[in-house]
Short mmCIF file of C-alpha atoms and ligand atoms in Angstrom, two decimals:
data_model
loop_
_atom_site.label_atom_id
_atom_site.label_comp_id
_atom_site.label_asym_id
_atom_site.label_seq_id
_atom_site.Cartn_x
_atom_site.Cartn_y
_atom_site.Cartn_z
CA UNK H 1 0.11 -26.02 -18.20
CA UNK H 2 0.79 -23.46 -15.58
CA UNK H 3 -0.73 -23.16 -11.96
CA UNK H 4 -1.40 -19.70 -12.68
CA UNK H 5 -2.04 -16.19 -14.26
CA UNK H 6 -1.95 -13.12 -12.16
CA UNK H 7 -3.10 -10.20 -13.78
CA UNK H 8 -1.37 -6.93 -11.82
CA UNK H 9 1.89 -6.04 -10.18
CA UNK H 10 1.41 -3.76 -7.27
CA UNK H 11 1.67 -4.09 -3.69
CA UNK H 12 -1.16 -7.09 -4.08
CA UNK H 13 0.34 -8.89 -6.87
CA UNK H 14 3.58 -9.02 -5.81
CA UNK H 15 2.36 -10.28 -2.39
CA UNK H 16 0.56 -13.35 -4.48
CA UNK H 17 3.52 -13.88 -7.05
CA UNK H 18 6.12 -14.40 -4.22
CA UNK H 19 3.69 -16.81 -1.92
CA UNK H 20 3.64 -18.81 -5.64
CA UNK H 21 7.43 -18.54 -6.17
CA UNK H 22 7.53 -19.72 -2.49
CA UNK H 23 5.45 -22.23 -2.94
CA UNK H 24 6.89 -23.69 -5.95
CA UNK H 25 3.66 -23.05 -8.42
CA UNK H 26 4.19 -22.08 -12.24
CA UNK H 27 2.91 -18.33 -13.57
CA UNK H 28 3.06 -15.55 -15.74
CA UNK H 29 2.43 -11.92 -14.35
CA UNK H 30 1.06 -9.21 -16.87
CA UNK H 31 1.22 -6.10 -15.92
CA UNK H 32 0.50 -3.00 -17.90
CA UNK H 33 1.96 -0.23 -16.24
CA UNK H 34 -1.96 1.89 -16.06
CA UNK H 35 -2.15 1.83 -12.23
CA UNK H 36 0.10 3.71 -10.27
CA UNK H 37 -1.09 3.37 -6.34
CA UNK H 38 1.82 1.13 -5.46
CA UNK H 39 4.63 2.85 -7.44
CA UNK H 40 3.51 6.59 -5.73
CA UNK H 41 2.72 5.32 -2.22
CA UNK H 42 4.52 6.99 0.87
CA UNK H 43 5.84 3.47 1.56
CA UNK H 44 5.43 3.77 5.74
CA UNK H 45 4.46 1.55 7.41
CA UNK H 46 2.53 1.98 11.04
CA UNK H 47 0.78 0.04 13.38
CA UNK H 48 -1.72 3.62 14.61
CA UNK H 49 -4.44 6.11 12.97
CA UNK H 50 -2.78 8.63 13.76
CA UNK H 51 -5.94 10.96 13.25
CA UNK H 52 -7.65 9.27 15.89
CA UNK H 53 -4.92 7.65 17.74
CA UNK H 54 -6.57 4.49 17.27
CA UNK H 55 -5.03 0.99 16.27
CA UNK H 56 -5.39 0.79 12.53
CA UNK H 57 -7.60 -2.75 11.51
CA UNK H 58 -5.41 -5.71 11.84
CA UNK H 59 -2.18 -3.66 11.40
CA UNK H 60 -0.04 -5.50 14.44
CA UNK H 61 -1.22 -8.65 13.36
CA UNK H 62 -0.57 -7.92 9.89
CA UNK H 63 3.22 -6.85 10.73
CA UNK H 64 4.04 -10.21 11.91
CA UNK H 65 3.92 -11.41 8.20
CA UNK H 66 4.61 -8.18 6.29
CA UNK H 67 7.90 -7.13 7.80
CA UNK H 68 9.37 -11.06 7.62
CA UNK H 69 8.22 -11.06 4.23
CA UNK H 70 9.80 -7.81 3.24
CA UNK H 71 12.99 -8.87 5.00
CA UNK H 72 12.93 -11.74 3.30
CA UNK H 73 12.44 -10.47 0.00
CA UNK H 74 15.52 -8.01 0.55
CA UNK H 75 18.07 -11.34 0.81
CA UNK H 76 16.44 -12.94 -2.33
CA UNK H 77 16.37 -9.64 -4.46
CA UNK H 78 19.87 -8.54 -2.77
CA UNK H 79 18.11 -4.57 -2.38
CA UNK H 80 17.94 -3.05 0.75
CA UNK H 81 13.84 -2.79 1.00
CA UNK H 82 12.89 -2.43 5.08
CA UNK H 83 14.32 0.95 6.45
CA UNK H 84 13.22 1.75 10.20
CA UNK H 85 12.24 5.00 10.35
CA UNK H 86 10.49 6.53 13.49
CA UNK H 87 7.14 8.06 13.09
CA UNK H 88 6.48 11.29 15.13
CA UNK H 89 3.08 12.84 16.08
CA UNK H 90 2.98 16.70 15.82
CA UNK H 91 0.53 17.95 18.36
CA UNK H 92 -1.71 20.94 17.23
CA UNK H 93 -3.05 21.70 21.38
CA UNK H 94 -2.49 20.67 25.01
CA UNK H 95 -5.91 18.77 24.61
CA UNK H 96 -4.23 17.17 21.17
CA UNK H 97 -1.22 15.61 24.11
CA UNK H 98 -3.88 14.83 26.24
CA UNK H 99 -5.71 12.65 24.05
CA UNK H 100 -2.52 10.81 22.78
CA UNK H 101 -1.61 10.09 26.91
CA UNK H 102 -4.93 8.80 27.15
CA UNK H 103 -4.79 6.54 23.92
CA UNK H 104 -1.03 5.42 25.97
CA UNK H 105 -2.74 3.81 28.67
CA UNK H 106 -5.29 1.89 26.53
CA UNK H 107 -3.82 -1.53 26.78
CA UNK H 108 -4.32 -2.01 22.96
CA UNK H 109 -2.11 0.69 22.48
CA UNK H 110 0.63 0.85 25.13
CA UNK H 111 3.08 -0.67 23.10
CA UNK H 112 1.89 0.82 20.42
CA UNK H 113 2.35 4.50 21.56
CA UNK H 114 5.14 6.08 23.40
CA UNK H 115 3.99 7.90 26.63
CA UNK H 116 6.84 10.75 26.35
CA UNK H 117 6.57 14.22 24.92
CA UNK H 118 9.32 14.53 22.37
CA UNK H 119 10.28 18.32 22.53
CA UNK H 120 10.92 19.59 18.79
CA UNK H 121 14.70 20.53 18.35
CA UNK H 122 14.42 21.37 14.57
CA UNK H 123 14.53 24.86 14.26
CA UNK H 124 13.18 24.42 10.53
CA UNK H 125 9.90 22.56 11.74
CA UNK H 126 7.32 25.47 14.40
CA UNK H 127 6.16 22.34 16.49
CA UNK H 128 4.94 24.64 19.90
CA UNK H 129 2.87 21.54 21.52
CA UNK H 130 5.85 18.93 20.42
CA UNK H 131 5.77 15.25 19.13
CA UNK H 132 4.17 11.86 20.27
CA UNK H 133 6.27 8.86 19.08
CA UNK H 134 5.28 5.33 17.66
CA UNK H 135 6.52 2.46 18.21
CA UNK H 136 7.38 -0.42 15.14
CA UNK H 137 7.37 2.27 12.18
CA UNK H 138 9.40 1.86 9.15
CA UNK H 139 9.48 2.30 5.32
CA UNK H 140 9.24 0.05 2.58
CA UNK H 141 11.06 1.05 -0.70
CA UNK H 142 8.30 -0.12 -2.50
CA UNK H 143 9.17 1.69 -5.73
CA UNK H 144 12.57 -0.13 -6.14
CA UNK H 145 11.30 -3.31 -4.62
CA UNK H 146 8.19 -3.20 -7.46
CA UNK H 147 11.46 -2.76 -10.47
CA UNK H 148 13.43 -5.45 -8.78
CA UNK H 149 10.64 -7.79 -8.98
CA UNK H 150 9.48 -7.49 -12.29
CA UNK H 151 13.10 -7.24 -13.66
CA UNK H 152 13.33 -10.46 -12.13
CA UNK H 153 9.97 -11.75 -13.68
CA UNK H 154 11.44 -10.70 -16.96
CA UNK H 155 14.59 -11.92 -16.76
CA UNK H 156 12.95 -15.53 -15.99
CA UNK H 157 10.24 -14.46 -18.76
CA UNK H 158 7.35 -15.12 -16.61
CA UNK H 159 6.70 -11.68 -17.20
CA UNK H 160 4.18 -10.35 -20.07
CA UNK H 161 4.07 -6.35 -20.28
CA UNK H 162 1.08 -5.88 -22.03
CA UNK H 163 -2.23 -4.94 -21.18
CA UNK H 164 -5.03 -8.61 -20.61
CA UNK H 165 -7.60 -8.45 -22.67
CA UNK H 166 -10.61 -9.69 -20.57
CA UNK H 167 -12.31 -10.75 -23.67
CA UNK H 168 -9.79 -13.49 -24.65
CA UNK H 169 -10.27 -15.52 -21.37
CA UNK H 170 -11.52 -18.64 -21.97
CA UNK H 171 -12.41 -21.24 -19.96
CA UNK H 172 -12.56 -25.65 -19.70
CA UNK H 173 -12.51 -28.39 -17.61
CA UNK H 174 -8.81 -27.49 -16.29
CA UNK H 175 -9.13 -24.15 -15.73
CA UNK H 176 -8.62 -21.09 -18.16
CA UNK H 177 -7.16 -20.33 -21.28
CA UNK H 178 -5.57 -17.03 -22.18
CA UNK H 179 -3.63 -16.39 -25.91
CA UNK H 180 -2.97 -20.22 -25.82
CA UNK H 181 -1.75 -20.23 -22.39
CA UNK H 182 -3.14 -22.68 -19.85
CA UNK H 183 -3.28 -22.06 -16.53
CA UNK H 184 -5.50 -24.16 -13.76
CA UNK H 185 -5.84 -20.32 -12.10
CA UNK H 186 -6.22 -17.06 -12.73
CA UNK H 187 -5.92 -14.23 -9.66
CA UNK H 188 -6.86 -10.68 -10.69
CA UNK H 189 -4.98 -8.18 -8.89
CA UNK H 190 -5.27 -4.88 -10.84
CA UNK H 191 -6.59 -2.09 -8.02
CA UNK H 192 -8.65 0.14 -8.92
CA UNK H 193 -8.23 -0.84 -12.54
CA UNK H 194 -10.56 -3.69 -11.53
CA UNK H 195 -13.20 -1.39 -12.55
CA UNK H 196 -12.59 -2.84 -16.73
CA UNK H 197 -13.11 -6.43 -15.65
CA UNK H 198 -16.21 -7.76 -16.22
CA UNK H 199 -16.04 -10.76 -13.99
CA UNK H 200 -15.30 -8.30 -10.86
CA UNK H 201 -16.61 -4.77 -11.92
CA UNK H 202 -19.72 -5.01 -9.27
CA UNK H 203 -17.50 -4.82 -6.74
CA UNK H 204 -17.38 -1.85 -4.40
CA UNK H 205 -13.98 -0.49 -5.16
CA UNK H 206 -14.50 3.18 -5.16
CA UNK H 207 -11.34 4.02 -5.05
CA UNK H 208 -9.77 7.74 -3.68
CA UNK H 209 -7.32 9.59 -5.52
CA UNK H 210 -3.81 10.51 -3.85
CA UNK H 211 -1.02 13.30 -4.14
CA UNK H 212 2.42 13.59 -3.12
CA UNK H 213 4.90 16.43 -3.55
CA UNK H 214 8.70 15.30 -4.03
CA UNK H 215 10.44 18.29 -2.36
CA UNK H 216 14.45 18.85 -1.81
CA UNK H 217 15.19 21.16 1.55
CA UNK H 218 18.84 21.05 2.49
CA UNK H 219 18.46 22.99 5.63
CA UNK H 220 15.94 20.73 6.76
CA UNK H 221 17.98 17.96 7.59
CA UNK H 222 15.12 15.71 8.94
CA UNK H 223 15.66 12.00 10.11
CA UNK H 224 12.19 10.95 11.21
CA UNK H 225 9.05 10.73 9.58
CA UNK H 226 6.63 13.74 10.74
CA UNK H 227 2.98 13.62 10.71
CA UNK H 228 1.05 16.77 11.14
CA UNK H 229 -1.95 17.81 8.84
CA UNK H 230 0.35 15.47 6.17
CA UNK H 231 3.05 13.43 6.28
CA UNK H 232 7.09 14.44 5.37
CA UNK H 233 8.84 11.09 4.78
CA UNK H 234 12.33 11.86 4.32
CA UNK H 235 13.64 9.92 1.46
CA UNK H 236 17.55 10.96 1.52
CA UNK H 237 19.96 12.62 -0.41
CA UNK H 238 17.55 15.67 1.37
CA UNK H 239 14.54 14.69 -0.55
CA UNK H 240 11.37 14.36 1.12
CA UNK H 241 7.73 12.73 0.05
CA UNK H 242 5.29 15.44 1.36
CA UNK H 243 1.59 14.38 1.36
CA UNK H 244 -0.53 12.45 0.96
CA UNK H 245 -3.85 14.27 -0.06
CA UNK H 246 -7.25 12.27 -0.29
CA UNK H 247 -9.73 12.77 -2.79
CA UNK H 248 -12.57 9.91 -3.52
CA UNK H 249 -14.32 12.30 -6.71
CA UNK H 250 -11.53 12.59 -9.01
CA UNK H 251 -10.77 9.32 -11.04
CA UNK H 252 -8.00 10.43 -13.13
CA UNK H 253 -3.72 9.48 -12.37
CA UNK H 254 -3.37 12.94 -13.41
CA UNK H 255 -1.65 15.53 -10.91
CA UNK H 256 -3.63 18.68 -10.00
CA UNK H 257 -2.35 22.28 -9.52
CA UNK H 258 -5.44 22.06 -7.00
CA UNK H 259 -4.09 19.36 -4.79
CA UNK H 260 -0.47 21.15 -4.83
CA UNK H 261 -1.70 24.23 -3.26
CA UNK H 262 -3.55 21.85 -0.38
CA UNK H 263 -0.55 20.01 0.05
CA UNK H 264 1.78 23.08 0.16
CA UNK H 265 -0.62 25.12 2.38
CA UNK H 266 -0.59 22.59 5.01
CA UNK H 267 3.32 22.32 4.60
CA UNK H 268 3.82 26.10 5.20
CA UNK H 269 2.11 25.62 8.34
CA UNK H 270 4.91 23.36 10.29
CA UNK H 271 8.10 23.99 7.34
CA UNK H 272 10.17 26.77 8.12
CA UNK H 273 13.01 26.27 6.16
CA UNK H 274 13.07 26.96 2.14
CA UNK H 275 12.40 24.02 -0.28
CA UNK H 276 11.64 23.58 -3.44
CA UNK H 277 9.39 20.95 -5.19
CA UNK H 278 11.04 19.07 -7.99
CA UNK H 279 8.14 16.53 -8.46
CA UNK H 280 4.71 15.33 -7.84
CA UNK H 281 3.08 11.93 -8.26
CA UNK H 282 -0.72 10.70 -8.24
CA UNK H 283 -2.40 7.26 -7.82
CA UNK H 284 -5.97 6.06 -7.12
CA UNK H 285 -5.53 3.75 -4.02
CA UNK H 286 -8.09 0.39 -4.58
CA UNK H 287 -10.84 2.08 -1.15
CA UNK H 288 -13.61 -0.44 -0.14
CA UNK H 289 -16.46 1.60 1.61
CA UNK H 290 -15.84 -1.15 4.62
CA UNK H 291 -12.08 -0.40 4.70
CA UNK H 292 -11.43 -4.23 3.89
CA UNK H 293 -9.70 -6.32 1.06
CA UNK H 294 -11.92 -7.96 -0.84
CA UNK H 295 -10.71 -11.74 -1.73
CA UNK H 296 -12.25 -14.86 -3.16
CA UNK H 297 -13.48 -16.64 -6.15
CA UNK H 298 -16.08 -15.51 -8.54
CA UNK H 299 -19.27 -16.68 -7.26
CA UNK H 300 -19.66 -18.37 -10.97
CA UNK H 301 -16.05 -19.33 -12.01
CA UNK H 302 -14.36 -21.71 -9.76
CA UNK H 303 -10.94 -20.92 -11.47
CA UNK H 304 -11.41 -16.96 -11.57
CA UNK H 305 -10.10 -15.29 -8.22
CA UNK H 306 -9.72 -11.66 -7.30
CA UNK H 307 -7.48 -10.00 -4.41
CA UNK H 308 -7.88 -6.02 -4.22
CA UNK H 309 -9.43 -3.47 -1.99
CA UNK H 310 -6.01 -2.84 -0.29
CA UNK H 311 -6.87 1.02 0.57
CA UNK H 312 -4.51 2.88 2.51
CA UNK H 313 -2.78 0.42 4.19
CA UNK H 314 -1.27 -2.14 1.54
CA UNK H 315 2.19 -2.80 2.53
CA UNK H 316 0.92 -4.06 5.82
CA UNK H 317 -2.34 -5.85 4.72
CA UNK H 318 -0.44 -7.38 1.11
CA UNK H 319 1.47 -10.27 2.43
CA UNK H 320 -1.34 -11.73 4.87
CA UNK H 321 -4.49 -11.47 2.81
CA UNK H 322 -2.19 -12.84 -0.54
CA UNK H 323 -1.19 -16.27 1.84
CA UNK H 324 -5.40 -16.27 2.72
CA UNK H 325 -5.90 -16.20 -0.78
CA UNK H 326 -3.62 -18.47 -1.54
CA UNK H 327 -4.72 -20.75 0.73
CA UNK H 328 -8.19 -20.74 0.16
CA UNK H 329 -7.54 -22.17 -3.46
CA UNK H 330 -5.52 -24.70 -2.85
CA UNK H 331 -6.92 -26.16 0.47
CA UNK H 332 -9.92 -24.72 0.06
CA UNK H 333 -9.46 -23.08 3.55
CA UNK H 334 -12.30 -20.41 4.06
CA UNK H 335 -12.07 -16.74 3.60
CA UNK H 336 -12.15 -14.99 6.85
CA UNK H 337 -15.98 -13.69 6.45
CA UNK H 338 -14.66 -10.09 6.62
CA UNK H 339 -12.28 -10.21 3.83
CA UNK H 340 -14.65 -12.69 1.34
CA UNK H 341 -16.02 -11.42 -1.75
CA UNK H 342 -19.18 -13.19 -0.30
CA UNK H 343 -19.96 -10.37 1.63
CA UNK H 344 -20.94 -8.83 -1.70
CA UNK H 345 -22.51 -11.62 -3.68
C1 FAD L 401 -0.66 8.66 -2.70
C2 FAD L 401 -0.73 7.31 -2.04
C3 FAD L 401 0.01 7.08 -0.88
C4 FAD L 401 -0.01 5.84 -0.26
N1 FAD L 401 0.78 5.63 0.84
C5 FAD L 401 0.78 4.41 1.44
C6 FAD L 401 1.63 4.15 2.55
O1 FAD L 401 2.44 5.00 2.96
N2 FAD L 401 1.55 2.92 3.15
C7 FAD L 401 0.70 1.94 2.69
O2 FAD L 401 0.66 0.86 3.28
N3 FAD L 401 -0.09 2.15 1.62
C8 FAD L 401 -0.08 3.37 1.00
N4 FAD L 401 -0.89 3.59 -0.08
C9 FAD L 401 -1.84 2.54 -0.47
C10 FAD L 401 -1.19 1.46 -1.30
O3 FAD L 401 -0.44 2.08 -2.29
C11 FAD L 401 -2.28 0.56 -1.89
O4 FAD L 401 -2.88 -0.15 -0.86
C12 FAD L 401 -1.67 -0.42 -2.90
O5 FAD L 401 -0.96 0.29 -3.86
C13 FAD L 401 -2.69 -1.27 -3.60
O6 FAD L 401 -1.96 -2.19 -4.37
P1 FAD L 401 -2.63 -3.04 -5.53
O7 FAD L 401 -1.59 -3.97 -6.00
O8 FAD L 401 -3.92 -3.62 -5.07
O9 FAD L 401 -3.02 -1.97 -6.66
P2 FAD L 401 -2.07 -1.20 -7.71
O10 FAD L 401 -0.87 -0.68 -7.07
O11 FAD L 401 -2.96 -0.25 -8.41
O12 FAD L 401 -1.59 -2.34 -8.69
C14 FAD L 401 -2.41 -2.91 -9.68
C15 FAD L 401 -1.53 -3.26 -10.86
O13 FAD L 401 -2.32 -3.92 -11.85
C16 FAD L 401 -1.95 -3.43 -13.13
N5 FAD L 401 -3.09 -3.64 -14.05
C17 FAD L 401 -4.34 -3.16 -13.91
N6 FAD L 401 -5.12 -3.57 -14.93
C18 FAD L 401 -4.34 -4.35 -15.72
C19 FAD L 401 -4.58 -5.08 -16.94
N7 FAD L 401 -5.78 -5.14 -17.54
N8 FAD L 401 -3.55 -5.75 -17.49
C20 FAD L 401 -2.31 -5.76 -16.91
N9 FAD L 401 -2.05 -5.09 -15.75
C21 FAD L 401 -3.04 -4.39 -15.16
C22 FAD L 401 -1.63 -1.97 -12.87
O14 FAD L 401 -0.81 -1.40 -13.86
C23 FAD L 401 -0.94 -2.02 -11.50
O15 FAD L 401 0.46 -2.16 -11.60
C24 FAD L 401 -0.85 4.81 -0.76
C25 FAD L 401 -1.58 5.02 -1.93
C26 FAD L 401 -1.51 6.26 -2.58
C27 FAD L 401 -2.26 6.46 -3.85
#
């Protein structure tokens, strides 16, 4: 029998698979490749909205774990997966630096924020009103750190690449069975394709629909990560993501000729050099309408569990809300009332 099935590898489920491996428990992952948030994200990682220049929920707190975690990961997959990357505000106004000096001397954010103007010495970015700078950004390469994983899943064929059928789960005294397979748990991590599981499809995952544009400039030549209107994350080899736009009505993975222009237009604004766009990706990220995971066990099944809701922010949130989860099963240590799937039962 095995301690458990997780259903889902993105940002979630590999956060839950490597707190089992950790811990020594027996599992299988399926995945079936039909969600895409974690495979398209911009991978950054940053402690600040930097539309309000306000601390984003839990995100310092949240490092502590995530970044350890990640660095860990990189000596047991042997990949390079942390990069440090700075993060620099573009401001649009005088009152725009204003606002970010004031946000500097809020003690929640002085080390958070730094207080200097960064004059703009890129002659291919128009930045008139200059940069702000945070402190502790970086980017995770979560697209090669996803393949590493599950090639390493397969290669120790605890790995099953095929969609679960939620009509096969059974269940007994020892947990659930699934095909023939036993397990004593079963942890649902699928995003927002949560919304064809019938033990979990009340919840409030909405979900909101991003784009990226994969553009190569070579006169560019940018080494930071700017964030205007949108984001450019330079991704080497003079590729940069460029995005991300947000769109809660459209439910499809499908890119949009619609969501180019947006992304372009706002692009054209700051980008003075040429480039040209050699790809664009799409994924729905897993939005609650309370901007928290959601995490527990089904108010009915004791053996049924569900971690999702991850938003905009799951390379940060992933690795702290998995250990809760995990935690909360097997010493029945409770949810933190913000995060429980009680608040929807
Ligand atoms: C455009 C965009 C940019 C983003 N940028 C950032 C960023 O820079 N920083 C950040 O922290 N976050 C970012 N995010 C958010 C982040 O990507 C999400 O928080 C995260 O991907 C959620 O991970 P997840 O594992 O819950 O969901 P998913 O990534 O959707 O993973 C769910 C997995 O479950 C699988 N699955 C679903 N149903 C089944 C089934 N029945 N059987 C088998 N497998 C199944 C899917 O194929 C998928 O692999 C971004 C998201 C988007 C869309």
């Amino acid at each position: 029998m095995l301690d458990y099935i997780l259903v889902g590898l993105g940002l979630s489920g590999l956060a839950f698979a490597e707190q089992l491996a950790q811990e020594g428990k027996t599992f299988k992952v399926y995945e079936n490749y039909s969600q895409k948030s974690s495979r398209v994200a911009g991978g950054l990682f940053n402690p600040v909205v930097l539309k309000r220049f306000t601390p984003a929920w839990g995100a310092y707190e949240h490092m502590k774990t995530a970044i350890p975690f990640y660095k860990k990961l990189e000596e047991t997959l042997d990949y390079k997966i942390v990069y440090d990357l700075p993060v620099l505000r573009r401001f649009n106004s005088v009152e725009e630096q204003n606002l970010w000096f004031e946000a500097c001397d809020k003690p929640i954010l002085s080390s958070l924020l730094s207080p200097e103007l960064l004059k703009n010495t890129n002659t291919a970015i128009y930045a008139p009103f200059h940069y702000g700078k945070v402190n502790n950004t970086g980017r995770i390469a979560i697209k090669g750190l996803l393949k590493k994983y599950l090639d390493k899943l397969r290669d120790s064929a605890m790995l099953v690449e095929e969609s679960f059928e939620y009509d096969s789960l059974q269940f007994n005294t020892s947990g659930v069975v699934y095909n023939g397979l036993q397990a004593k748990h079963i942890v649902f991590a699928e995003g927002f394709g949560v919304h064809k599981n019938p033990f979990f499809n009340h919840l409030p995952i909405p979900g909101n629909k991003g784009e990226y544009l994969i553009v190569e400039s070579t006169e560019l030549q940018l080494e930071t990560a700017i964030k205007a209107s949108i984001f450019i994350i330079p991704l080497g080899n003079n590729l940069y993501k460029v995005g991300a736009t947000y769109n809660p009505n459209d439910k499809t993975e499908t890119i949009t000729v619609s969501s180019r222009k947006i992304i372009e237009d706002k692009l054209k604004v700051f980008l003075k050099s040429n480039y040209r766009i050699i790809d664009q990706e799409a994924g729905i990220r897993p939005t609650v309408p309370d901007r928290k995971p959601i995490l527990g066990t089904h108010p009915d099944h004791n053996a049924i569990h569900i971690l999702n809701g991850l938003g905009s922010r799951g390379i940060l949130t992933g690795p702290t809300v998995a250990k809760q989860l995990y935690r909360h099963i097997e010493y029945n240590e409770p949810l933190d009332p913000l995060l429980s799937i009680d608040r929807f039962n």
